[in-house]
Structures are given as structure tokens and as C-alpha cells.
CSV table of C-alpha atoms and ligand atoms in Angstrom, one decimal:
chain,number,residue,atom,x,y,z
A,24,UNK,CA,-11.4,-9.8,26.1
A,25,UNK,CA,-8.8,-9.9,23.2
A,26,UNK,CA,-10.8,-9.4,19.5
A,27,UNK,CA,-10.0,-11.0,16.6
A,28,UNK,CA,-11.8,-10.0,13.8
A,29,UNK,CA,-11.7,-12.3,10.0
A,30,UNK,CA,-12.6,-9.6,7.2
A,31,UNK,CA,-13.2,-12.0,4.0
A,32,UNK,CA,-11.6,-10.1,1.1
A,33,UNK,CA,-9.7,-7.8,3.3
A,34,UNK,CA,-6.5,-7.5,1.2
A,35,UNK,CA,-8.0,-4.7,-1.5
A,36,UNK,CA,-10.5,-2.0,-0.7
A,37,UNK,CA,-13.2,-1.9,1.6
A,38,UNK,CA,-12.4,-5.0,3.3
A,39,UNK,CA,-8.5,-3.2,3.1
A,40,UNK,CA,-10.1,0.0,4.8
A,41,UNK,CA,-11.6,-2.2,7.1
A,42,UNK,CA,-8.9,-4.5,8.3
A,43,UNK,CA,-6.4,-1.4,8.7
A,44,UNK,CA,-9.4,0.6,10.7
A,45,UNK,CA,-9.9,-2.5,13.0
A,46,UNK,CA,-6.4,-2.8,13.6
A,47,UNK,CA,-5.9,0.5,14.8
A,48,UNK,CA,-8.9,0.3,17.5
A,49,UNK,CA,-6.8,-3.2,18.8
A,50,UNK,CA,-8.5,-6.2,16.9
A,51,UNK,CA,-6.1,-8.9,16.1
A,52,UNK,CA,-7.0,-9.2,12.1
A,53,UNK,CA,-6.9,-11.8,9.6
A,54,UNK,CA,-6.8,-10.8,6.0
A,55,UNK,CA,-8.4,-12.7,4.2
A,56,UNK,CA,-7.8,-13.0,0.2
A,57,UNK,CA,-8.0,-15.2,-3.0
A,58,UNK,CA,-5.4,-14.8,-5.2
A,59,UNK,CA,-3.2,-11.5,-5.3
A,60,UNK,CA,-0.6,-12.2,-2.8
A,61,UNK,CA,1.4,-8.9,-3.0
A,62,UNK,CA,-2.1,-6.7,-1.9
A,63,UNK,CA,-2.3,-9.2,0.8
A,64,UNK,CA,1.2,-8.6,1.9
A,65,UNK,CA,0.8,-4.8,1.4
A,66,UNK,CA,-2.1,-4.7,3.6
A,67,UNK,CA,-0.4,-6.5,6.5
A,68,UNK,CA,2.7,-5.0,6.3
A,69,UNK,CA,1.0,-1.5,6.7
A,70,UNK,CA,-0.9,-2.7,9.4
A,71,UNK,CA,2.0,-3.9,11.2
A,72,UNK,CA,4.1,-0.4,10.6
A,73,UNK,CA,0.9,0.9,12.2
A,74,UNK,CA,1.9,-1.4,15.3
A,75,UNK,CA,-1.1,-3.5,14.2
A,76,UNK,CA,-1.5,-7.1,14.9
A,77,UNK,CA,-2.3,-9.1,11.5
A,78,UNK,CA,-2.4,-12.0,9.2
A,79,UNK,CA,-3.0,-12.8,6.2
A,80,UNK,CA,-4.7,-15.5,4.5
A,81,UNK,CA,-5.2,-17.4,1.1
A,82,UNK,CA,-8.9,-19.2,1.3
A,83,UNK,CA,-11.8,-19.4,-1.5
A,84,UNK,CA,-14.6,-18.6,1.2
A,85,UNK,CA,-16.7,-19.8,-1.2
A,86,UNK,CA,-15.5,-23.8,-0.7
A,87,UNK,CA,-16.7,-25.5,2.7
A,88,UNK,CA,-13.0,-26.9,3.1
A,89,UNK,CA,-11.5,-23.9,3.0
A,90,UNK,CA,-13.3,-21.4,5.0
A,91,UNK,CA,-12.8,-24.2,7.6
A,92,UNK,CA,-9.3,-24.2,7.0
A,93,UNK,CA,-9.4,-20.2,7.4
A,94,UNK,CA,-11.1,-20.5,11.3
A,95,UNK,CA,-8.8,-23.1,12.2
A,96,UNK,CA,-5.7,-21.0,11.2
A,97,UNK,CA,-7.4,-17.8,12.8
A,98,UNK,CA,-7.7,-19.5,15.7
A,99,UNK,CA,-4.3,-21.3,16.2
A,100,UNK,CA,-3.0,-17.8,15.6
A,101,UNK,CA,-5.1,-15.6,17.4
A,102,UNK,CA,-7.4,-17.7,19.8
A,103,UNK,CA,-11.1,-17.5,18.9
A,104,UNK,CA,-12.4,-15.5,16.6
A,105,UNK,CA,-15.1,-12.4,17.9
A,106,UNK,CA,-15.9,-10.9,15.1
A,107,UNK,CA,-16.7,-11.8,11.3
A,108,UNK,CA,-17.3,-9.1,7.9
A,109,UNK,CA,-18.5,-10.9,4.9
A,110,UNK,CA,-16.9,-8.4,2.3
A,111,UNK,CA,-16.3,-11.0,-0.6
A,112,UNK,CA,-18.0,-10.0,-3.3
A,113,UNK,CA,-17.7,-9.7,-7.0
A,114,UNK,CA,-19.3,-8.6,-10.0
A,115,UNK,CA,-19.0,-9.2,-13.7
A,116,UNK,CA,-18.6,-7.4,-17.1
A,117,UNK,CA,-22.3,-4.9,-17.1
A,118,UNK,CA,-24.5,-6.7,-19.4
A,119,UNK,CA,-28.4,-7.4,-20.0
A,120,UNK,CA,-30.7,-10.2,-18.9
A,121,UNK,CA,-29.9,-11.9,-22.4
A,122,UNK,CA,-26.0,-11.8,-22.0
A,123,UNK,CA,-25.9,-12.9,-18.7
A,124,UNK,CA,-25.0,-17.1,-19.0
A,125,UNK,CA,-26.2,-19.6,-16.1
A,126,UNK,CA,-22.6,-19.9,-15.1
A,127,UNK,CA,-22.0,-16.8,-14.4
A,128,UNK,CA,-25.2,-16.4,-11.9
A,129,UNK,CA,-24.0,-19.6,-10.3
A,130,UNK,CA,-20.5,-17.6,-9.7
A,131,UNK,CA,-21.8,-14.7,-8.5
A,132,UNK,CA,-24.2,-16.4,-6.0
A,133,UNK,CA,-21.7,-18.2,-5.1
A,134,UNK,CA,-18.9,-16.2,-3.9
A,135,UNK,CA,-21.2,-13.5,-2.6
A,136,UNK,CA,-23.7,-15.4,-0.9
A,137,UNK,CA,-22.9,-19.1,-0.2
A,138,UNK,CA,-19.3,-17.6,0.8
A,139,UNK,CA,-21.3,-15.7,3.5
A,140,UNK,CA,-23.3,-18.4,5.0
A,141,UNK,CA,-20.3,-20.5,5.0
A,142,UNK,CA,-18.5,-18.2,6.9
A,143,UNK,CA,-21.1,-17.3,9.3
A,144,UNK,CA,-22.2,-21.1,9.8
A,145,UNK,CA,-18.4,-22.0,10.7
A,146,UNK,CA,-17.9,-18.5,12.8
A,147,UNK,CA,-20.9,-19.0,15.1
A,148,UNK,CA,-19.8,-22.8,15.7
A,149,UNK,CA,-16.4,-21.9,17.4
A,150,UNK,CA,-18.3,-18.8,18.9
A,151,UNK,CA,-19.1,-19.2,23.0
A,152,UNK,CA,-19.3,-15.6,24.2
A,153,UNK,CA,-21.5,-13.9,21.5
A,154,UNK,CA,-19.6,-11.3,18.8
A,155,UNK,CA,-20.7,-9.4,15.8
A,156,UNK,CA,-21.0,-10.0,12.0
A,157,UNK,CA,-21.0,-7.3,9.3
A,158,UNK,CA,-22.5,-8.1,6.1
A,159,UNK,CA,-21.5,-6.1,3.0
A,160,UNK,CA,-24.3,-5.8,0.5
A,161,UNK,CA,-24.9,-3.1,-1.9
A,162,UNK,CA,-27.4,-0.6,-3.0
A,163,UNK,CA,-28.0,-2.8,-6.0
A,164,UNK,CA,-29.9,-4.6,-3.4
A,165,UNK,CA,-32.5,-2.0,-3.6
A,166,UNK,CA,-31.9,-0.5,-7.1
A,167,UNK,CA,-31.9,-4.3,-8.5
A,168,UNK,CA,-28.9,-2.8,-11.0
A,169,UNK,CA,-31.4,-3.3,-14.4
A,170,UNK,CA,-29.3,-3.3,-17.7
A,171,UNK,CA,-25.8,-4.0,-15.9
A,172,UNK,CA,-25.3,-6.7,-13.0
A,173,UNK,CA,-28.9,-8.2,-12.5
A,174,UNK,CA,-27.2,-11.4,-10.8
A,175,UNK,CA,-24.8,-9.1,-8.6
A,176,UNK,CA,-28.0,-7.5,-7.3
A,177,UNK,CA,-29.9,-10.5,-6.7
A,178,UNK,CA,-26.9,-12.0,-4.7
A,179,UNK,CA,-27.0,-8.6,-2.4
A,180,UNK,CA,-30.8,-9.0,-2.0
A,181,UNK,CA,-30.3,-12.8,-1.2
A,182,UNK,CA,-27.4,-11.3,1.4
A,183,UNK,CA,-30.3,-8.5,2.8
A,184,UNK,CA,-32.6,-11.9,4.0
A,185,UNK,CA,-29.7,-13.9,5.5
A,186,UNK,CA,-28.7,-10.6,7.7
A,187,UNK,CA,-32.6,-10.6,8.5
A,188,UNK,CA,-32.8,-14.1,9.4
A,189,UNK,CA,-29.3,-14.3,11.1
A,190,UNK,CA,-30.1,-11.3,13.1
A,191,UNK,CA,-33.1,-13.6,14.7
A,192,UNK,CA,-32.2,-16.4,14.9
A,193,UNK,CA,-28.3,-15.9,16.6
A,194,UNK,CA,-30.1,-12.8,18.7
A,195,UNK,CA,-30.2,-15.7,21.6
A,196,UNK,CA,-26.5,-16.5,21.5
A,197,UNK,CA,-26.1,-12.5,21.5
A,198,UNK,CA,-24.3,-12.4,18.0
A,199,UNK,CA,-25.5,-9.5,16.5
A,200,UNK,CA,-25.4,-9.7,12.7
A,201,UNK,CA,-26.3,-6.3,10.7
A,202,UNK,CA,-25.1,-5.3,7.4
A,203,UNK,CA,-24.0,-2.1,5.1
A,204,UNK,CA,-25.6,-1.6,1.9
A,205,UNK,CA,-22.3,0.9,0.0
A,206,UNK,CA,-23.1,3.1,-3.1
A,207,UNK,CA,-20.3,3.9,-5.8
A,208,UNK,CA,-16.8,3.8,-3.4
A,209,UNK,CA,-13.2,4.1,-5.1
A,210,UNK,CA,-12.2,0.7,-5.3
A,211,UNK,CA,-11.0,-1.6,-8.2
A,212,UNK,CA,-14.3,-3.7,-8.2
A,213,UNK,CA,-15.7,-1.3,-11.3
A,214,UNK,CA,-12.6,-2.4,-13.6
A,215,UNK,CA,-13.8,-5.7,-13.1
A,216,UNK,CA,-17.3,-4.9,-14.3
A,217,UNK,CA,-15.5,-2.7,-17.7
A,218,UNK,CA,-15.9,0.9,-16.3
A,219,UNK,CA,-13.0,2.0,-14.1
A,220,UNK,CA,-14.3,5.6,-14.1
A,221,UNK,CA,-17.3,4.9,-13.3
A,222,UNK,CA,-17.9,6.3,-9.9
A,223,UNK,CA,-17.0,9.8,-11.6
A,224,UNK,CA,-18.9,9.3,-14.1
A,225,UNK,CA,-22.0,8.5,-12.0
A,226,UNK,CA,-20.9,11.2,-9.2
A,227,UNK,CA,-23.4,14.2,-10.8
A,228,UNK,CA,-26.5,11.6,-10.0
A,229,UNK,CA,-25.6,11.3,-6.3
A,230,UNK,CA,-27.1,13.6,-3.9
A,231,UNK,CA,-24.0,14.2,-2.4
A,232,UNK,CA,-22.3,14.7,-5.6
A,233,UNK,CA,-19.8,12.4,-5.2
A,234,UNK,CA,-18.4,8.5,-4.6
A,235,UNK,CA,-17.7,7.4,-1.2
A,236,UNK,CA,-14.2,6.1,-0.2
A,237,UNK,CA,-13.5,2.6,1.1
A,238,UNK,CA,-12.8,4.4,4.6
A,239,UNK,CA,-16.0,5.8,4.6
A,240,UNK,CA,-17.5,2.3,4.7
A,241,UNK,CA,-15.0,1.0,7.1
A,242,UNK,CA,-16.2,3.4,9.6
A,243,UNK,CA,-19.5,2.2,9.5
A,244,UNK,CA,-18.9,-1.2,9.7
A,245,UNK,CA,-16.2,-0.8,12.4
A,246,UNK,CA,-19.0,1.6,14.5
A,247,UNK,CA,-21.7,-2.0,13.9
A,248,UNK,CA,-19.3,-4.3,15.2
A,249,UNK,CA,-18.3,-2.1,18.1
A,250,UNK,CA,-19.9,-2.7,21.3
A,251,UNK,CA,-21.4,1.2,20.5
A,252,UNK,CA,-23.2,-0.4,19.0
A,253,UNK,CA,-24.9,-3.4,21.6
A,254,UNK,CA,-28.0,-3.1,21.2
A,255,UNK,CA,-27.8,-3.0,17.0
A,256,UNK,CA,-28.8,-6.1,15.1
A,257,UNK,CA,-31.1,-6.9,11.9
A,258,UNK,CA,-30.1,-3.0,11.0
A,259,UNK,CA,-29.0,-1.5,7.8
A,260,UNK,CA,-26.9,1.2,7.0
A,261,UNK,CA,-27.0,3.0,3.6
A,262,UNK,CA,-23.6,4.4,2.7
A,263,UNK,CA,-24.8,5.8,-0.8
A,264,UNK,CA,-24.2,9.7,-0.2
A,265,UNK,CA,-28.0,9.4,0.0
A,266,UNK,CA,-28.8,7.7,-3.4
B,301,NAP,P1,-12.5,-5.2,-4.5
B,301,NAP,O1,-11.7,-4.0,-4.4
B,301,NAP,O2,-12.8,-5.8,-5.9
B,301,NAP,O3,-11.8,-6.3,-3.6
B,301,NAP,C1,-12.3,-7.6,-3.6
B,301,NAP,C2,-11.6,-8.4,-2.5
B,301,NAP,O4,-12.3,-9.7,-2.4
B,301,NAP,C3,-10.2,-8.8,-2.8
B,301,NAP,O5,-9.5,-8.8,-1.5
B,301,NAP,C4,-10.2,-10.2,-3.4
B,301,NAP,O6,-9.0,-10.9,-3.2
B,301,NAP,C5,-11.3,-10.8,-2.5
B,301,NAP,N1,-12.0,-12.0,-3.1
B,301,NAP,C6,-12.8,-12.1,-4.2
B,301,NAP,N2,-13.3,-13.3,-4.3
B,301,NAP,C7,-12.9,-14.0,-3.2
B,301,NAP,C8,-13.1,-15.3,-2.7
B,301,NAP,N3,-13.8,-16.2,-3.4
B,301,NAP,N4,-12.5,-15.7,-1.6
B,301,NAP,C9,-11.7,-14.8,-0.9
B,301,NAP,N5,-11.5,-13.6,-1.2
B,301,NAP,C10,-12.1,-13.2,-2.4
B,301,NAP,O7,-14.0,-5.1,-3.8
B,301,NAP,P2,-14.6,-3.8,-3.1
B,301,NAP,O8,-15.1,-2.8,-4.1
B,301,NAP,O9,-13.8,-3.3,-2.0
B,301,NAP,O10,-16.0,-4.5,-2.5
B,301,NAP,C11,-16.0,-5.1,-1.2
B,301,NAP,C12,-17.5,-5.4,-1.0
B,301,NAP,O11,-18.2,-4.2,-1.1
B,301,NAP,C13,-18.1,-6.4,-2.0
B,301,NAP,O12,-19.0,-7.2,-1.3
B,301,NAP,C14,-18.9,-5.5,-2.9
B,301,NAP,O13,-19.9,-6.1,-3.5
B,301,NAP,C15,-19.3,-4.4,-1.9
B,301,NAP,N6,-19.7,-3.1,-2.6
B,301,NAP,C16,-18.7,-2.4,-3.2
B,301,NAP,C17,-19.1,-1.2,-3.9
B,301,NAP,C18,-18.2,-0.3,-4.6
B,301,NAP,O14,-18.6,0.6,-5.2
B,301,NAP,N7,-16.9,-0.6,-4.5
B,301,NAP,C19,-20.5,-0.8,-3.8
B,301,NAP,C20,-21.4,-1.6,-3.2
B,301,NAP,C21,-21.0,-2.8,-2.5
B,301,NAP,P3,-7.9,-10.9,-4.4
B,301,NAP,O15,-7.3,-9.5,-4.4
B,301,NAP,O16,-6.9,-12.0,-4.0
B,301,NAP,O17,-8.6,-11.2,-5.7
């Protein structure tokens, strides 16, 4: 059976890594981004040079109307859709409990965990033949990121439960639904947060003395949604160069 794989946020780095990885092993892929039209473009154009089939796609997944709108474009393209990674996710400026306005948590929740049960709710509905979801959380899940991105962390840990619970309760229509949990990987997300060097300037703390690239992540996920990996769901993997 054809796959066709939606990677939310797969124009820029992981979720880039990702979409190019899955293309290469035959997924059709949709690209899915929010606002920066040329990564999008730059990402599907090197798949295709590749001899990759994909498409990309402007969508909030954090709005109901528009994560439907994203299925029922995959699917008039591509047929149904076998395979889902909730990458979206986004952080803001480090700051402490005291800086960190209501708003703010609201956004972050938002686009990192409302965007991935909306995705999953409106995957699994046009789903018949079981597939696989891959969750991307963050080790801030289990550090709880004190002093810097408190509300980033708590929307990874809110993430870590809804793998849990998905796992169980779609086990029955054999969707498996496991997640990764990265360290610090090369990607633009730590500009965002006011520290672009920040992964070298953290590497001496990390066992493995180093970040992690956005290819290191994509392998993993790619290996969970593989059927290697059948009998895999509820499961975590760490990609933290053993932090
Ligand atoms: P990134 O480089 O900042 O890329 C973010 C991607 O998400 C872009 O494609 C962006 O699209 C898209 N996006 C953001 N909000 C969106 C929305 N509401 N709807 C649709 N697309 C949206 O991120 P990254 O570092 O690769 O991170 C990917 C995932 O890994 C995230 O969940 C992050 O929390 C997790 N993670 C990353 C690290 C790390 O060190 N990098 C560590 C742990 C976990 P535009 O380009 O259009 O804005």
C-alpha cells in the first residue's frame, strides 16, 4: 500500500529532516508549514530533485478549520493519509515563572499540544487500515526547563500523556502512536527562544559532548513509523546524546 505521510511543521528542521528522510524510503509527503513560504518551497523542491514525491502546505494546525482543510487537501492529492508526525512546536524568549504572561502559556499549549490532538483526532477519522503517529516532545518533558521555558515544558509533558493515552486507546484500530523526546539539535528553534548558539554553548554538559542534528531525529522517527517497528507503541525514545 502507497504511504502518505503529513509531517506538521515539516518545511524547517526536524520536521525538514524528516519529510526529506521519508521521501527517500517512498512516502508520498505533505509539508506542512505556517508562514515562511520560500522554506516550504525549498523543502519540496529538494525532495522532488531527490525524485521524491511532495507537497506542501500552508495550515495553522492549531485551528480545527484548518487542520481539516490540511487532510482534505492530503488526501485529494495523495489518497488517504497512513502516517501522521506532530512536530509543531514552539517556544518563546527564556524567561522565569514571573515573566511568563497567561497569553503566552495559552500560545504555547496551543500550538504544541491542542495542534497535536487536532491532528490526531482528524488523522485517525479518515484512517481504515491502521498507520503510525510520531509525536515530537522534548527532554524538557523530563527536565521541566526551570528558569527558561516552564510553559514549553509543560506542553511536552502534556504531549508525553496524550502519546500514553493514544497509544491505548487506538491500539484496537492498530495505529500505533509513540513519540521522541530530542535534546539540543541544530535547528533555528533556539533564535526564537534569544540564544542561537546555544546548543554549543550547552554541548560540554552532554554526555556525548555534543548537539544532535535534525537527521539524527528523523531517523528515529522514520525507524517508529516504519513497520520495523510493528509491534512499537506507547514507547519513547530519548535522542539527548544521553542527557
Ligand atoms: P523549527 O526549526 O523552529 O521549525 C518549526 C516548524 O514548525 C516550521 O516549519 C514552522 O513553520 C512550523 N510551525 C510553527 N508553528 C506552526 C503552526 N501553528 N502550524 C503549522 N506549522 C507551524 O523547529 P525544530 O527545532 O525543528 O523543532 C521541531 C520539533 O522538535 C518541535 O516540536 C520542538 O519542540 C521539538 N524539539 C526541538 C529541539 C531542538 O533542540 N531543536 C529539542 C527538543 C524538541 P514556518 O517556518 O512557516 O514558521
Amino acid at each position: 500500500m502507497q504511504k502518505t505521510a503529513i509531517i506538521t511543521g515539516g518545511s524547517r528542521g526536524i520536521g525538514a529532516a524528516t519529510c526529506q528522510l521519508l521521501a527517500k524510503q517512498g512516502y508520498n509527503v505533505v509539508v506542512n508549514y505556517l508562514s515562511n513560504h520560500s522554506a516550504a518551497r525549498q523543502a519540496c523542491q529538494e525532495i522532488k530533485a531527490l525524485g521524491g514525491q511532495a507537497m506542501m502546505m500552508q495550515a495553522d494546525v492549531a485551528v480545527e478549520s484548518e487542520v481539516m482543510r490540511l487532510f482534505a487537501t492530503a488526501q485529494n492529492a495523495f489518497g488517504a493519509v497512513t502516517h501522521l508526525v506532530n512536530n509543531v512546536g514552539i517556544l518563546f524568549e527564556k524567561t522565569d515563572l514571573s515573566h511568563i504572561s497567561a497569553e503566552r502559556f495559552m500560545k504555547v499549549m496551543t500550538a504544541n499540544v491542542l495542534s497535536t490532538f487536532l491532528c490526531t483526532q482528524a488523522f485517525v477519522k479518515q484512517c481504515s487500515n491502521g498507520g503510525a503517529i510520531v509525536n515530537v516532545s522534548s527532554a524538557a518533558a523530563r527536565s521541566g526547563a526551570p528558569f527558561e521555558y516552564l510553559d514549553y515544558a509543560a506542553s511536552k509533558g502534556a504531549m508525553d500523556s496524550l502519546t500514553k493515552g493514544l497509544s491505548l486507546e487506538l491500539a484496537a484500530k492498530n495505529i500505533r502512536v509513540n513519540s521522541v523526546r530530542p535534546g539540543f539539535i541544530e535547528t533555528d528553534i533556539h533564535a526564537d527562544g534569544g540564544e542561537p548558539n546555544r546548543v554549543q554553548r550547552l554541548s560540554p554538559q552532554i554526555p556525548l559532548q555534543r548537539g544532535g542534528t535534525p537527521e539524527e531525529v528523523a531517523n528515529a522517527i522514520a525507524l517508529l513509523l516504519s513497520d520495523e517497528a510493528s509491534y512499537v507503541t506507547g514507547s519513547f525514545i530519548d535522542i539527548a546524546g544521553g542527557k
